[in-house]
Backbone as numpy.savetxt, mean C-alpha at the origin, in Angstrom:
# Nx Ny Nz CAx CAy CAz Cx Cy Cz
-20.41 18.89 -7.50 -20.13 17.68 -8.25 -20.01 16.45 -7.36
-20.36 16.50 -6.09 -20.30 15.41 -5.21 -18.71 14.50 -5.17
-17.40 15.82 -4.96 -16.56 15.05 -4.66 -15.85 15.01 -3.60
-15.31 14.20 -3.24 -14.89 14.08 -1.90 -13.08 13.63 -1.97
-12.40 14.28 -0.56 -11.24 13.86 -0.92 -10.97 12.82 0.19
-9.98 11.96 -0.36 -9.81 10.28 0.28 -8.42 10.48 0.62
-7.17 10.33 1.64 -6.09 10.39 1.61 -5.69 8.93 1.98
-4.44 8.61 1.98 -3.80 7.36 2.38 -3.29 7.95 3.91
-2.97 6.73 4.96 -2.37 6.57 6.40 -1.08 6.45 6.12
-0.97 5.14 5.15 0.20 4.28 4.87 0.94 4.32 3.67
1.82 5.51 3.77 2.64 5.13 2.38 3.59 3.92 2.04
3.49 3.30 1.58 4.79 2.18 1.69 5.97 2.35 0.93
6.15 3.77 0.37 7.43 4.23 0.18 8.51 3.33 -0.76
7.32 2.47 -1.69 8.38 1.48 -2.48 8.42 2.39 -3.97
7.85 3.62 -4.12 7.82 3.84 -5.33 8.99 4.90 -5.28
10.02 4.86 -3.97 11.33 5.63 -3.92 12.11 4.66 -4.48
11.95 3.62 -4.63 12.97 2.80 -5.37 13.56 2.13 -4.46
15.00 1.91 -5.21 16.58 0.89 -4.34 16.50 2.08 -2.63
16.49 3.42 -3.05 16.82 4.13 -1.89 16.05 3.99 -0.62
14.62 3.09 -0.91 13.93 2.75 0.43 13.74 1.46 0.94
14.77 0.87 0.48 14.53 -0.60 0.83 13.87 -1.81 -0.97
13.32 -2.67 -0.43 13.01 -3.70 -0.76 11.47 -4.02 -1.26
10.86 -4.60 -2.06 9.94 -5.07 -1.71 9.64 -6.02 -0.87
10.21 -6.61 0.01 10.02 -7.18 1.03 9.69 -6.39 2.57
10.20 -5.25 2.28 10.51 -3.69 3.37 9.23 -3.34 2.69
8.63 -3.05 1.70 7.08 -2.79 1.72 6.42 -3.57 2.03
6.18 -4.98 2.05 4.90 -5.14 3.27 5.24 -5.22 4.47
7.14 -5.28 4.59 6.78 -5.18 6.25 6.36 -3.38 6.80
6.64 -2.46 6.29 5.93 -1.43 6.22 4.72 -1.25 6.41
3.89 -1.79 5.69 2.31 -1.95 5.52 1.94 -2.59 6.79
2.28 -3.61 7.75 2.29 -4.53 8.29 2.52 -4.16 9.74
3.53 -3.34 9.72 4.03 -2.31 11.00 2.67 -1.31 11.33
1.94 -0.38 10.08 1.49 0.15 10.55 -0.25 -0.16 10.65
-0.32 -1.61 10.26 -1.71 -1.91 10.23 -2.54 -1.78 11.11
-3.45 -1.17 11.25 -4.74 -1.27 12.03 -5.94 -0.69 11.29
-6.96 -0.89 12.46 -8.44 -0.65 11.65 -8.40 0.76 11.05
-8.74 0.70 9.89 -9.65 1.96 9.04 -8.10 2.35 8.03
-7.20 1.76 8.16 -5.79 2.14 7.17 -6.34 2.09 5.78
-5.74 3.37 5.15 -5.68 2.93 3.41 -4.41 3.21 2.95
-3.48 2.37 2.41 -2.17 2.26 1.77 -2.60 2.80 0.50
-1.19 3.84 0.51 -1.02 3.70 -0.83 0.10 3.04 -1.60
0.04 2.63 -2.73 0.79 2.03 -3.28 0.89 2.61 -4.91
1.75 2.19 -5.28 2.73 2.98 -6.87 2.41 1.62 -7.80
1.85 1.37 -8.30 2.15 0.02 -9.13 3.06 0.04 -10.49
3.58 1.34 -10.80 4.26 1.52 -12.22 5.84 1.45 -11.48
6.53 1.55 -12.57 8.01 1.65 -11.69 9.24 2.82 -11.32
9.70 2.94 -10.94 10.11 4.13 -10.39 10.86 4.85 -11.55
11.05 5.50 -11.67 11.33 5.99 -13.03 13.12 6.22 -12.81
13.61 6.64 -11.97 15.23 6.33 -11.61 16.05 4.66 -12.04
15.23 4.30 -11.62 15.97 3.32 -11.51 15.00 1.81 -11.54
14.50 1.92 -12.10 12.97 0.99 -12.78 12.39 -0.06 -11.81
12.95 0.31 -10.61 12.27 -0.49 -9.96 10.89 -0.95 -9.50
9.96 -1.72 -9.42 8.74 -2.07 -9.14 8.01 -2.93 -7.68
8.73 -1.81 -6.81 8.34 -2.65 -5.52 6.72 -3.23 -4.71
6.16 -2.33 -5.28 4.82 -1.79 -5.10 4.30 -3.29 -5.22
4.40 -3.24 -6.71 3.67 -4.21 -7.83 4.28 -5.62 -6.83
5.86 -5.45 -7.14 6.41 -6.73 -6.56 5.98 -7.28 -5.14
5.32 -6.86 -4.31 4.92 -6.87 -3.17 3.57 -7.15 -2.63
2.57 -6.64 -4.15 1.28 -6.62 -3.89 0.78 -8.08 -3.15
1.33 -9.21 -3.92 0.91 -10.22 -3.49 0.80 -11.03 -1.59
1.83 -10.55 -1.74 2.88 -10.70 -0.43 2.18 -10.02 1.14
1.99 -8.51 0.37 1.17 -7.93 1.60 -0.57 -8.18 1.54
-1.04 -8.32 0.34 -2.55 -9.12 0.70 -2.22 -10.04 1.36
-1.83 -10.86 1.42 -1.15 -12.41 2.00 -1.19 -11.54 3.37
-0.50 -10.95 3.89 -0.23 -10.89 5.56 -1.25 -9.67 5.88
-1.77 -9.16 5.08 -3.23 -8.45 5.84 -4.14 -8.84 5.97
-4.58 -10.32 5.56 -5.43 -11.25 5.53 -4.88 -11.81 6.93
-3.68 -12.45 6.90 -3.17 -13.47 7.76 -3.32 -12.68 9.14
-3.29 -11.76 9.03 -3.82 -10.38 10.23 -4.99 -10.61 10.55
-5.89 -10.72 9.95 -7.57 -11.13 10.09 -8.14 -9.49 9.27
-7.60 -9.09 8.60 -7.70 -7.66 7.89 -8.53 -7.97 6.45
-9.59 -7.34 6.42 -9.47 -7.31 4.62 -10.33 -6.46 3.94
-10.44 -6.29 3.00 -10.44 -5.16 2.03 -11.93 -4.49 1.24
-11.96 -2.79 0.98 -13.10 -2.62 0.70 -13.00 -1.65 -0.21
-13.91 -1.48 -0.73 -13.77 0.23 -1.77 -14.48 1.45 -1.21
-13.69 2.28 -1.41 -14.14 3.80 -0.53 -15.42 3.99 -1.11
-15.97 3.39 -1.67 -17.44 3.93 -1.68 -18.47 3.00 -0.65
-17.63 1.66 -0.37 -18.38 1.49 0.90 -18.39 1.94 2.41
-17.21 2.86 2.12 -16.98 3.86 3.34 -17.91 5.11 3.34
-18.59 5.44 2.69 -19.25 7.18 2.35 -20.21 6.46 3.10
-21.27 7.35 3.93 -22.40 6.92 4.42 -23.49 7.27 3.93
């Protein structure tokens, strides 16, 4: 069936909720471990404990400083050769 499996480098650990920090602690997360060929993952729904939405809350924030990195972005199908 031509499938392939894709994993993440970078969890940013905001979809643990209050217990991992901040959305501000997710992009500095993301940010800590940036370099070439990283794929983050990220939670965009909210944590189901305790409804938090760091992921989401953050998205903006860490495009913003993976750019400001000189970093930017592609879809895994332009990765397959």
């Amino acid at each position: 069936l031509c499938y392939i499996c894709v994993a993440w480098t970078v969890d940013t650990l905001g979809w643990l909720g209050e217990e991992r920090g901040t959305a501000e602690d997710v992009t500095a997360r993301v940010i800590a471990a940036l370099q070439p060929g990283e794929i983050v993952l990220m939670h965009i729904g909210a944590n189901p404990y305790d409804g938090t939405t760091y992921d989401a809350d953050s998205l903006g924030a860490t495009i913003d400083a993976i750019r400001a990195k000189g970093y930017g972005f592609t879809t895994v199908e332009a990765l397959l050769p």
